[in-house]
Coordinates of C-alpha atoms in Angstrom, one line a residue:
Chain A
M1 CA 0.0 0.0 0.0
K2 CA 1.3 3.4 -0.9
I3 CA 0.2 6.3 1.4
I4 CA 0.8 10.0 0.8
V5 CA 0.6 12.3 3.8
C6 CA 0.3 16.0 3.0
V7 CA 2.1 18.2 5.6
K8 CA 2.4 21.9 6.0
Q9 CA 5.1 23.8 7.9
V10 CA 3.4 26.5 9.9
P11 CA 4.4 29.1 12.5
D12 CA 3.4 28.0 16.0
T13 CA 0.4 30.4 16.2
S14 CA 0.0 29.8 19.9
E15 CA 3.3 31.7 20.4
V16 CA 2.3 34.7 18.2
R17 CA 1.5 37.7 20.3
I18 CA 0.0 41.1 19.6
D19 CA 2.1 44.2 20.5
Q20 CA -0.4 46.0 22.7
K21 CA 1.0 49.4 21.8
T22 CA 1.2 49.1 18.0
G23 CA -1.5 46.5 17.5
T24 CA 0.8 44.5 15.2
M25 CA 1.6 40.9 15.2
I26 CA 4.9 39.9 16.8
R27 CA 6.3 37.1 14.6
E28 CA 10.0 37.2 15.5
G29 CA 11.2 34.2 17.4
V30 CA 8.0 32.2 16.6
K31 CA 9.2 28.8 15.7
S32 CA 8.1 26.8 12.7
I33 CA 6.4 23.4 13.4
I34 CA 4.7 20.6 11.5
N35 CA 1.0 21.5 11.5
P36 CA -0.5 19.5 14.4
D37 CA -3.4 17.9 12.4
D38 CA -0.8 16.8 9.8
L39 CA 1.4 15.3 12.4
S40 CA -1.5 13.1 13.4
G41 CA -2.0 12.2 9.8
L42 CA 1.7 11.1 9.6
E43 CA 1.3 9.0 12.7
A44 CA -1.9 7.4 11.3
A45 CA 0.0 6.5 8.1
L46 CA 3.0 5.2 10.1
R47 CA 0.8 3.0 12.2
I48 CA -0.6 1.4 9.0
K49 CA 3.0 0.9 7.9
D50 CA 3.9 -0.7 11.2
K51 CA 1.3 -3.3 10.7
N52 CA 0.9 -3.7 6.9
N53 CA 4.1 -3.0 5.2
A54 CA 3.1 0.3 3.5
E55 CA 5.3 2.9 1.8
V56 CA 4.7 6.3 3.3
I57 CA 5.5 9.5 1.4
A58 CA 5.4 12.9 3.1
L59 CA 4.4 15.7 0.6
S60 CA 4.6 19.4 1.2
M61 CA 4.3 22.6 -0.8
G62 CA 6.1 25.6 0.5
P63 CA 9.3 27.6 0.4
K64 CA 12.7 25.9 0.5
Q65 CA 12.8 26.3 4.3
A66 CA 9.9 23.8 4.6
D67 CA 12.5 21.2 3.9
N68 CA 13.0 21.2 7.7
A69 CA 9.5 19.9 8.4
L70 CA 10.1 17.2 5.9
R71 CA 13.3 16.1 7.5
E72 CA 11.3 15.7 10.7
C73 CA 8.9 13.5 8.8
L74 CA 11.9 11.4 7.7
A75 CA 13.1 11.2 11.3
M76 CA 9.7 9.9 12.3
G77 CA 10.0 7.1 9.8
V78 CA 8.5 8.1 6.4
D79 CA 10.1 6.4 3.4
R80 CA 10.2 9.5 1.1
A81 CA 9.8 13.2 1.5
I82 CA 8.9 15.5 -1.4
L83 CA 8.9 19.3 -1.3
L84 CA 7.0 21.1 -4.1
S85 CA 8.7 24.4 -4.2
D86 CA 8.8 27.0 -7.0
R87 CA 8.5 30.8 -7.1
A88 CA 5.5 30.3 -9.4
F89 CA 3.6 28.6 -6.5
A90 CA 4.0 31.6 -4.1
G91 CA 0.8 33.4 -3.1
A92 CA -1.4 30.4 -3.9
D93 CA -4.9 30.3 -2.3
T94 CA -6.4 26.9 -1.3
W95 CA -7.7 26.3 -4.9
V96 CA -4.2 26.6 -6.4
T97 CA -2.5 24.9 -3.5
S98 CA -4.8 21.9 -3.9
L99 CA -4.2 21.9 -7.6
V100 CA -0.4 21.8 -7.2
L101 CA -0.6 19.1 -4.5
S102 CA -3.1 17.0 -6.6
K103 CA -0.7 17.0 -9.6
A104 CA 2.0 15.5 -7.4
V105 CA -0.4 13.0 -5.9
E106 CA -1.4 12.0 -9.4
L107 CA 2.2 11.4 -10.4
L108 CA 2.8 9.2 -7.4
S109 CA -0.6 7.4 -7.7
P110 CA -1.0 6.3 -4.1
D111 CA -3.8 4.1 -2.6
L112 CA -4.5 6.5 0.2
V113 CA -4.0 10.2 0.8
I114 CA -4.1 11.6 4.3
C115 CA -4.3 15.3 5.1
G116 CA -4.7 17.0 8.4
R117 CA -8.1 18.5 8.7
Q118 CA -6.8 22.1 8.8
A119 CA -3.7 24.1 9.4
I120 CA -3.3 26.3 12.4
D121 CA -2.2 29.4 10.4
G122 CA -5.1 29.4 7.9
D123 CA -7.7 27.2 9.6
T124 CA -9.5 26.7 6.3
A125 CA -9.9 22.9 6.2
Q126 CA -10.3 23.3 2.4
V127 CA -7.1 21.9 0.8
G128 CA -7.9 18.2 1.6
P129 CA -11.4 18.0 0.1
Q130 CA -10.2 20.2 -2.8
I131 CA -7.3 17.8 -3.7
A132 CA -9.9 15.0 -3.7
E133 CA -12.1 17.0 -6.0
H134 CA -9.2 17.8 -8.5
L135 CA -8.5 14.0 -8.7
N136 CA -12.1 12.9 -8.5
L137 CA -11.3 10.7 -5.5
P138 CA -13.8 9.7 -2.8
S139 CA -13.0 11.6 0.4
V140 CA -14.0 11.6 4.0
A141 CA -13.3 14.6 6.2
Y142 CA -13.1 14.9 10.1
V143 CA -11.8 11.4 10.5
S144 CA -11.0 10.3 14.1
D145 CA -10.3 6.6 13.5
I146 CA -9.0 4.5 10.5
K147 CA -9.2 0.7 10.3
L148 CA -7.8 -1.1 7.3
E149 CA -10.0 -4.0 6.1
S150 CA -7.8 -4.8 3.2
N151 CA -5.6 -3.0 0.7
E152 CA -8.8 -2.0 -1.1
S153 CA -11.0 -1.0 1.7
L154 CA -11.0 1.1 4.9
V155 CA -13.5 1.7 7.7
V156 CA -13.3 5.2 9.2
K157 CA -15.0 7.1 11.9
R158 CA -16.3 10.5 10.6
M159 CA -17.0 13.0 13.4
F160 CA -19.9 15.6 13.4
E161 CA -20.8 18.1 16.2
D162 CA -23.6 15.8 17.4
G163 CA -22.3 12.3 16.7
Y164 CA -20.4 10.3 14.2
Q165 CA -20.7 8.1 11.1
S166 CA -18.9 4.8 10.5
I167 CA -18.0 4.8 6.8
R168 CA -16.5 2.2 4.5
V169 CA -14.5 3.7 1.7
K170 CA -12.6 2.0 -1.1
T171 CA -9.1 3.0 -2.2
P172 CA -7.9 5.1 -3.8
C173 CA -9.3 7.8 -1.5
L174 CA -8.5 10.8 0.6
L175 CA -9.1 11.3 4.3
T176 CA -8.7 14.4 6.4
V177 CA -7.9 13.5 10.0
L178 CA -8.4 15.3 13.4
K179 CA -5.6 15.8 15.9
E180 CA -7.6 13.6 18.3
I181 CA -7.0 10.5 16.1
N182 CA -3.7 9.7 17.9
E183 CA -0.6 10.9 19.7
A184 CA 2.2 11.3 17.3
R185 CA 5.5 9.5 17.9
Y186 CA 8.8 11.2 18.5
M187 CA 11.5 11.3 16.0
R188 CA 14.2 8.6 16.4
V189 CA 17.6 9.8 17.2
S190 CA 19.3 7.5 14.7
R191 CA 16.8 8.7 12.0
I192 CA 17.3 12.3 12.9
Y193 CA 21.0 11.8 12.2
N194 CA 20.3 10.2 8.8
A195 CA 17.6 12.7 7.9
Y196 CA 19.9 15.6 8.3
K197 CA 23.0 13.9 6.9
A198 CA 21.8 13.0 3.5
D199 CA 20.2 15.1 0.9
L200 CA 17.0 13.1 1.2
V201 CA 14.3 15.6 0.6
E202 CA 13.3 15.4 -3.0
L203 CA 12.7 18.8 -4.5
W204 CA 10.1 19.1 -7.3
D205 CA 9.6 22.4 -9.1
N206 CA 7.1 23.3 -11.7
S207 CA 9.2 21.7 -14.5
T208 CA 8.3 18.4 -12.9
L209 CA 4.6 19.3 -12.5
G210 CA 4.3 21.1 -15.8
F211 CA 1.7 23.7 -15.1
D212 CA 1.2 26.9 -17.2
P213 CA 2.5 29.5 -14.7
L214 CA -0.6 31.6 -15.3
V215 CA -2.8 29.1 -13.4
L216 CA -0.5 29.2 -10.4
G217 CA 0.4 31.5 -7.5
L218 CA -1.4 34.7 -7.0
K219 CA -2.5 35.0 -10.6
G220 CA -4.3 31.7 -10.6
S221 CA -5.9 32.1 -7.3
P222 CA -9.6 32.9 -7.3
T223 CA -9.4 34.6 -3.9
K224 CA -7.2 37.5 -3.0
V225 CA -6.4 39.1 0.3
K226 CA -7.8 42.7 0.1
K227 CA -6.4 43.7 3.4
S228 CA -5.3 42.3 6.7
Y229 CA -5.2 43.9 10.1
T230 CA -5.0 43.0 13.8
K231 CA -8.1 43.6 15.8
G232 CA -8.0 46.8 17.7
V233 CA -7.4 46.4 21.4
K234 CA -10.7 46.6 23.2
T235 CA -10.5 49.3 25.8
A236 CA -10.3 47.7 29.2
G237 CA -12.9 48.5 31.8
K238 CA -12.2 49.0 35.5
V239 CA -10.1 46.6 37.4
F240 CA -10.8 46.1 41.1
D241 CA -8.4 44.6 43.6
V242 CA -10.7 44.2 46.7
P243 CA -11.6 41.5 49.3
P244 CA -13.9 38.7 48.0
K245 CA -17.1 40.0 49.7
E246 CA -16.8 43.4 48.1
A247 CA -15.8 41.9 44.8
A248 CA -19.1 39.8 44.9
R249 CA -21.1 43.0 45.6
I250 CA -19.4 44.8 42.6
I251 CA -20.3 41.9 40.3
A252 CA -23.9 41.7 41.6
D253 CA -24.4 45.4 41.1
K254 CA -23.0 45.3 37.6
L255 CA -25.5 42.4 36.8
K256 CA -28.4 44.5 38.1
E257 CA -27.2 47.5 36.2
N258 CA -27.3 45.4 33.0
Y259 CA -30.7 43.8 33.8
I260 CA -29.1 40.3 34.0
L261 CA -30.6 39.9 37.5
Chain B
M1 CA -20.9 31.7 -15.7
K2 CA -23.2 34.7 -16.3
N3 CA -24.6 35.5 -12.9
N4 CA -27.4 37.5 -11.6
K5 CA -27.5 39.5 -8.3
N6 CA -28.9 36.9 -6.1
V7 CA -27.6 35.3 -2.9
L8 CA -28.0 31.5 -2.3
V9 CA -27.9 30.1 1.2
Y10 CA -27.3 26.4 1.7
V11 CA -29.6 25.3 4.5
E12 CA -28.1 22.4 6.4
Q13 CA -30.4 19.8 7.9
R14 CA -29.4 16.9 10.1
H15 CA -31.9 14.2 10.9
G16 CA -34.6 16.5 9.4
A17 CA -33.8 19.5 11.7
I18 CA -32.5 22.7 10.3
E19 CA -29.2 23.9 11.8
N20 CA -29.3 27.2 13.6
V21 CA -26.4 28.6 11.6
S22 CA -28.4 28.2 8.4
I23 CA -31.1 30.5 9.8
E24 CA -28.4 33.0 10.8
L25 CA -27.2 32.9 7.1
L26 CA -30.7 33.6 5.9
G27 CA -30.4 36.9 7.9
I28 CA -27.1 38.1 6.5
G29 CA -28.0 36.6 3.1
K30 CA -31.0 38.9 2.9
T31 CA -28.9 41.9 3.9
L32 CA -26.3 41.2 1.2
A33 CA -29.0 40.5 -1.4
D34 CA -30.6 43.9 -0.7
K35 CA -27.3 45.6 -1.2
L36 CA -26.9 43.8 -4.5
N37 CA -30.5 44.6 -5.5
G38 CA -31.1 40.9 -5.8
D39 CA -33.1 38.2 -4.1
L40 CA -32.4 35.7 -1.4
Y41 CA -32.6 32.1 -2.4
A42 CA -32.1 29.0 -0.3
C43 CA -31.3 25.4 -1.1
I44 CA -32.0 22.3 1.1
I45 CA -30.7 18.8 0.4
G46 CA -31.8 15.5 1.9
N47 CA -34.4 12.8 2.0
D48 CA -38.0 13.5 2.8
I49 CA -37.2 17.1 3.7
E50 CA -39.7 19.0 1.5
N51 CA -41.8 19.9 4.6
Q52 CA -38.8 22.0 5.8
S53 CA -39.1 24.4 2.9
N54 CA -41.9 26.5 4.5
E55 CA -39.8 27.2 7.5
I56 CA -37.0 28.4 5.2
G57 CA -39.5 30.7 3.5
Y58 CA -40.7 32.1 6.8
F59 CA -37.2 33.2 7.5
G60 CA -37.0 35.2 4.3
A61 CA -35.9 33.1 1.3
K62 CA -37.9 34.2 -1.8
K63 CA -37.2 30.9 -3.6
V64 CA -36.5 27.6 -1.9
Y65 CA -34.8 25.0 -4.0
V66 CA -35.3 21.5 -2.8
V67 CA -33.2 18.4 -3.8
D68 CA -35.1 15.5 -2.2
N69 CA -34.0 12.0 -2.9
P70 CA -33.6 8.7 -0.9
I71 CA -29.9 8.7 -2.0
L72 CA -29.5 11.8 0.2
E73 CA -30.6 10.2 3.4
N74 CA -27.1 10.4 4.8
Y75 CA -24.5 13.0 4.1
I76 CA -22.0 11.8 1.6
N77 CA -19.9 14.6 0.1
E78 CA -20.2 13.4 -3.5
S79 CA -24.0 13.2 -3.6
Y80 CA -24.4 16.5 -1.7
T81 CA -21.7 18.2 -3.8
K82 CA -23.5 17.1 -7.0
S83 CA -26.8 18.4 -5.6
L84 CA -25.6 21.8 -4.5
T85 CA -23.5 22.2 -7.7
K86 CA -26.7 21.5 -9.7
V87 CA -28.7 24.1 -7.7
I88 CA -25.9 26.7 -8.2
N89 CA -25.8 26.0 -12.0
V90 CA -29.6 26.4 -12.2
T91 CA -29.8 29.6 -10.1
K92 CA -26.4 31.2 -11.0
P93 CA -26.2 33.2 -7.8
E94 CA -23.6 36.0 -7.2
V95 CA -22.9 34.7 -3.7
V96 CA -23.2 31.3 -2.0
L97 CA -23.2 31.0 1.8
V98 CA -22.6 27.8 3.7
G99 CA -22.4 27.3 7.5
A100 CA -18.9 26.5 8.7
T101 CA -19.9 23.2 10.4
A102 CA -18.3 19.8 10.2
L103 CA -20.5 19.2 7.2
G104 CA -20.3 22.6 5.5
R105 CA -16.6 22.8 5.8
D106 CA -16.4 19.5 3.8
L107 CA -19.1 20.2 1.3
A108 CA -18.2 23.8 0.3
P109 CA -14.5 23.1 -0.6
R110 CA -15.6 20.3 -3.0
V111 CA -18.3 22.5 -4.6
S112 CA -16.0 25.4 -5.0
S113 CA -13.4 23.2 -6.6
R114 CA -15.9 21.7 -9.0
L115 CA -17.1 25.2 -10.0
H116 CA -13.5 26.5 -10.2
T117 CA -14.3 29.4 -7.9
G118 CA -12.9 30.9 -4.7
L119 CA -14.0 29.9 -1.2
T120 CA -13.3 31.8 2.0
A121 CA -13.5 29.8 5.2
D122 CA -15.0 30.6 8.6
C123 CA -16.0 34.2 7.9
T124 CA -17.1 36.3 10.8
S125 CA -18.2 39.3 8.8
L126 CA -19.6 39.8 5.3
D127 CA -20.3 42.9 3.4
I128 CA -20.6 44.3 -0.2
D129 CA -18.0 46.6 -1.6
L130 CA -20.3 49.3 -3.0
E131 CA -17.8 50.3 -5.7
T132 CA -17.2 46.9 -7.3
N133 CA -20.2 45.0 -5.8
N134 CA -17.7 42.3 -4.7
L135 CA -18.3 40.4 -1.5
L136 CA -16.0 41.4 1.3
M137 CA -15.3 38.3 3.4
T138 CA -13.6 38.9 6.7
R139 CA -12.1 36.0 8.7
P140 CA -9.7 35.4 11.5
A141 CA -6.3 33.8 10.7
F142 CA -3.1 33.0 12.6
G143 CA -5.1 31.6 15.5
G144 CA -7.2 34.8 15.7
N145 CA -4.2 37.1 15.8
L146 CA -4.9 38.5 12.4
M147 CA -8.1 39.5 10.6
A148 CA -8.1 39.2 6.8
T149 CA -10.6 40.6 4.3
I150 CA -10.7 38.3 1.2
V151 CA -12.3 39.0 -2.2
C152 CA -13.0 36.8 -5.1
P153 CA -13.1 39.4 -8.0
D154 CA -13.0 37.3 -11.2
H155 CA -14.8 34.1 -10.4
R156 CA -18.4 33.4 -9.7
P157 CA -20.2 32.6 -7.5
Q158 CA -18.3 34.1 -4.5
M159 CA -18.5 31.4 -1.9
S160 CA -17.9 31.6 1.8
T161 CA -18.5 29.4 4.9
V162 CA -19.6 31.4 7.9
R163 CA -18.9 30.6 11.6
P164 CA -22.0 29.6 13.6
G165 CA -23.1 32.0 16.3
V166 CA -21.8 35.1 14.5
M167 CA -24.7 36.4 12.4
I168 CA -28.0 37.5 13.8
K169 CA -31.1 35.4 13.3
P170 CA -33.8 37.0 11.2
T171 CA -37.4 37.1 12.6
R172 CA -39.7 34.3 11.6
D173 CA -42.8 35.6 9.7
T174 CA -45.4 33.1 8.6
S175 CA -47.1 35.7 6.4
K176 CA -44.1 35.8 4.0
T177 CA -44.7 34.4 0.5
F178 CA -42.2 32.4 -1.4
E179 CA -41.8 29.8 -4.1
V180 CA -40.7 26.2 -3.6
I181 CA -38.9 24.6 -6.5
K182 CA -37.9 21.0 -6.8
V183 CA -34.6 20.3 -8.5
D184 CA -33.6 17.0 -10.0
A185 CA -29.9 16.5 -9.6
S186 CA -29.8 13.3 -11.7
L187 CA -28.4 11.4 -8.8
T188 CA -27.6 7.7 -9.2
K189 CA -26.4 5.0 -6.8
A190 CA -22.9 5.6 -8.1
D191 CA -22.9 9.0 -6.3
M192 CA -22.8 7.1 -3.1
N193 CA -19.1 6.5 -3.5
V194 CA -18.7 5.6 0.2
E195 CA -20.8 3.3 2.3
I196 CA -22.4 4.6 5.4
L197 CA -22.3 1.7 7.9
E198 CA -23.7 3.4 10.9
T199 CA -24.9 6.9 12.0
V200 CA -24.6 7.5 15.7
K201 CA -26.2 10.5 17.3
E202 CA -24.4 11.0 20.7
A203 CA -26.9 10.4 23.4
K204 CA -25.6 13.0 25.7
K205 CA -27.5 16.2 26.1
L206 CA -26.6 18.6 23.4
I207 CA -25.2 21.8 24.9
K208 CA -25.2 24.8 22.7
I209 CA -23.2 27.4 24.5
E210 CA -23.6 29.6 21.4
D211 CA -27.3 30.0 22.2
A212 CA -26.8 30.9 25.9
T213 CA -27.4 34.4 27.0
V214 CA -25.4 34.0 30.2
L215 CA -22.1 32.0 30.2
I216 CA -20.1 31.2 33.3
S217 CA -16.8 30.3 31.8
A218 CA -14.0 28.4 33.7
G219 CA -10.3 28.5 33.1
R220 CA -7.2 26.8 34.5
G221 CA -7.3 29.2 37.5
I222 CA -10.3 27.2 38.9
G223 CA -7.7 24.8 40.1
S224 CA -9.5 21.4 40.1
K225 CA -12.4 19.6 38.7
E226 CA -14.2 19.6 42.1
K227 CA -14.3 23.4 42.0
M228 CA -16.5 23.2 38.8
E229 CA -19.4 22.5 41.2
D230 CA -19.6 26.2 42.2
I231 CA -19.4 27.2 38.5
Y232 CA -22.4 25.1 37.7
K233 CA -24.2 26.4 40.8
L234 CA -23.6 30.0 39.7
A235 CA -24.8 29.2 36.1
D236 CA -27.9 27.7 37.6
I237 CA -28.7 30.8 39.6
L238 CA -28.2 33.0 36.6
T239 CA -30.0 30.6 34.3
G240 CA -26.9 30.4 32.2
E241 CA -24.7 27.7 30.8
V242 CA -21.1 26.6 31.7
S243 CA -18.3 27.1 29.2
G244 CA -14.6 27.0 29.4
S245 CA -11.2 27.6 28.0
R246 CA -9.2 25.0 26.0
A247 CA -7.0 24.3 29.1
V248 CA -10.1 23.2 31.0
V249 CA -11.3 21.0 28.2
D250 CA -7.8 19.4 27.8
M251 CA -7.8 18.6 31.5
G252 CA -11.1 16.9 31.2
W253 CA -13.0 19.2 33.6
I254 CA -15.6 20.0 30.9
D255 CA -16.6 18.6 27.6
K256 CA -15.2 19.8 24.3
D257 CA -18.6 21.1 23.1
R258 CA -18.4 23.7 25.9
Q259 CA -15.1 25.1 24.7
V260 CA -14.9 28.8 23.7
G261 CA -12.3 30.1 21.4
Q262 CA -10.5 29.7 18.1
T263 CA -10.7 25.9 18.2
G264 CA -13.9 25.9 20.1
K265 CA -17.0 28.0 19.6
T266 CA -17.7 31.7 19.1
V267 CA -20.1 33.1 21.6
R268 CA -21.6 36.5 22.4
P269 CA -23.8 36.2 25.4
D270 CA -25.3 39.1 27.3
L271 CA -22.9 38.2 30.1
Y272 CA -19.6 36.4 29.9
L273 CA -18.2 35.8 33.4
A274 CA -14.6 34.6 33.0
C275 CA -13.4 32.7 36.1
G276 CA -9.7 32.0 36.2
I277 CA -9.2 32.5 32.5
S278 CA -6.0 34.2 31.5
G279 CA -7.3 35.4 28.2
A280 CA -5.0 34.0 25.5
I281 CA -5.8 35.5 22.1
Q282 CA -7.2 32.1 20.9
H283 CA -9.8 32.3 23.7
V284 CA -10.5 36.0 23.4
S285 CA -11.3 35.7 19.7
G286 CA -14.2 33.4 20.6
M287 CA -15.8 35.7 23.2
E288 CA -14.8 39.3 22.7
D289 CA -18.1 40.3 21.2
S290 CA -20.0 39.4 24.4
N291 CA -22.1 42.2 25.6
L292 CA -20.8 42.4 29.2
V293 CA -17.5 40.8 30.1
I294 CA -16.7 40.4 33.8
S295 CA -13.5 38.5 34.7
I296 CA -11.9 37.2 37.9
N297 CA -8.2 36.4 37.9
R298 CA -5.5 36.2 40.5
N299 CA -3.0 37.8 38.1
P300 CA -3.4 41.6 37.8
Q301 CA -1.6 41.4 34.5
A302 CA -3.9 38.8 33.0
A303 CA -4.7 39.6 29.4
I304 CA -8.4 38.9 30.0
F305 CA -8.7 42.2 31.8
E306 CA -7.9 44.0 28.6
V307 CA -11.2 42.8 27.1
S308 CA -13.3 43.0 30.3
D309 CA -15.8 45.6 31.3
V310 CA -15.2 44.8 34.9
G311 CA -12.1 43.0 36.1
I312 CA -11.6 41.5 39.6
V313 CA -8.2 40.7 40.9
G314 CA -8.5 37.9 43.4
D315 CA -9.0 34.2 44.1
V316 CA -11.9 32.9 42.0
N317 CA -12.6 30.1 44.5
K318 CA -13.2 32.7 47.3
I319 CA -15.2 35.2 45.2
I320 CA -17.6 32.8 43.5
P321 CA -19.0 31.4 46.8
E322 CA -19.4 35.0 48.0
L323 CA -21.2 35.9 44.8
I324 CA -23.5 32.9 45.1
K325 CA -24.3 34.1 48.7
E326 CA -24.9 37.6 47.5
L327 CA -27.2 36.5 44.6
Q328 CA -29.2 34.2 46.9
K329 CA -30.0 37.1 49.3

């Protein structure tokens, strides 16, 4: 079985802070990580490999620095790591991103594609289903459990807000997985050494994928960012440092004042 | 695609009941349609759901497109994608709105890809640019640190998914007139490209913190699961619901469906009482539009105070019991 896991290198958004004076985002010193949902996707693929002798390929689109994330994937145990990187890809929205990734998937013709449900920088959850659509593959999103029935068939648990579905899906297919599906393994020390030693990350640019540059990047993207801004700091109200009894009275008065009592 | 000036709202139903977010979308959809000098259309997809169409009309849709077929009994993204795509091709709307639910966030990407148009996820604000008539789609990114306004200038329809709990529900008016139109999406068994083995609705009571007017919200500062008892008691007195931060969910003190914030729910109750919540941006992005925010935190520097109308520096476990006493007087 051949499995592709799509991974994205993202800034650790939980470390991003807003400068309260200027209202701008502080990005310096924020480290890059493998997107958490994708990390769980990797783990899910590696667990299938542990039991069933699968080939696992980590696939990413991004700038050259994203090579780091792919080396981490190698250190976790994937067999191949491929980075799609080309200036022509820059500025892609989810439509173009999914188009580029789907071309690479098509060239690799896997049995199973696993994507994280969404990335923590964009939070769109769109790229997975859109890859499936470009390739006309059946897809299941929001997956929290994968069971292999055979090389041709999987049973997955698809989560909703108010319950779940158990779904049988035939390969080839695409799944988007939730972080809750598993706890990702650590990199192995010996593998880290090898991953960094050798020039193992395969670099594919647009000459491999063969797109007309006009359909790529910012030009090819249906959506454009018109403007971005940080939300203005809401003016703080009054802060009281008083004994509990008095604090309780202040709160109760405020509730009365606002007709909540 | 030559498009008219109309707005199409996808009305999501589960087990025959319309999702709240879809009603909210009928409200903002009408506002946008008015600005475009167009009409509000709605589309509902499922099996044996035609009786829902009146309800959709009462909330303001001028035309209700119904795709009703036994094949659509369960949500499968292919059969639903085919159905919604068909309705879009028939109605040629300028704008398509879908609720950003676990279903909508799977359906909308496939539909937008099939139509080769843009899709903006999880919008929290929608407007029309009066110069270009383009839809201005505003959404949080970078874990809520950044707001971005996205446009889709050259492709139609302009599609967006919208966060539940953000838009205002329109009023229901049974005197409204509307037209119900059945659409045949030429579905076949082959469109069921996955096999649904089982559909399980979780038996636990469904808590919708988005709908609560009073939320008593717990953070790590509560200290232990046992202390949640006072939080529930206070919520009871104020006829509110209990919610919490991600930390509290991660520690298992409350269920995930009570989580407020970027990876939880967006709420805007009349009262948001933050108890021992530090106020990380991911949390604040989910509650900052609350009408009245009162927060209690031991740390005078806690970020939550920056978005609070009233801040109390102190031990939440001493203040809450006092507050309960005060309110029971």
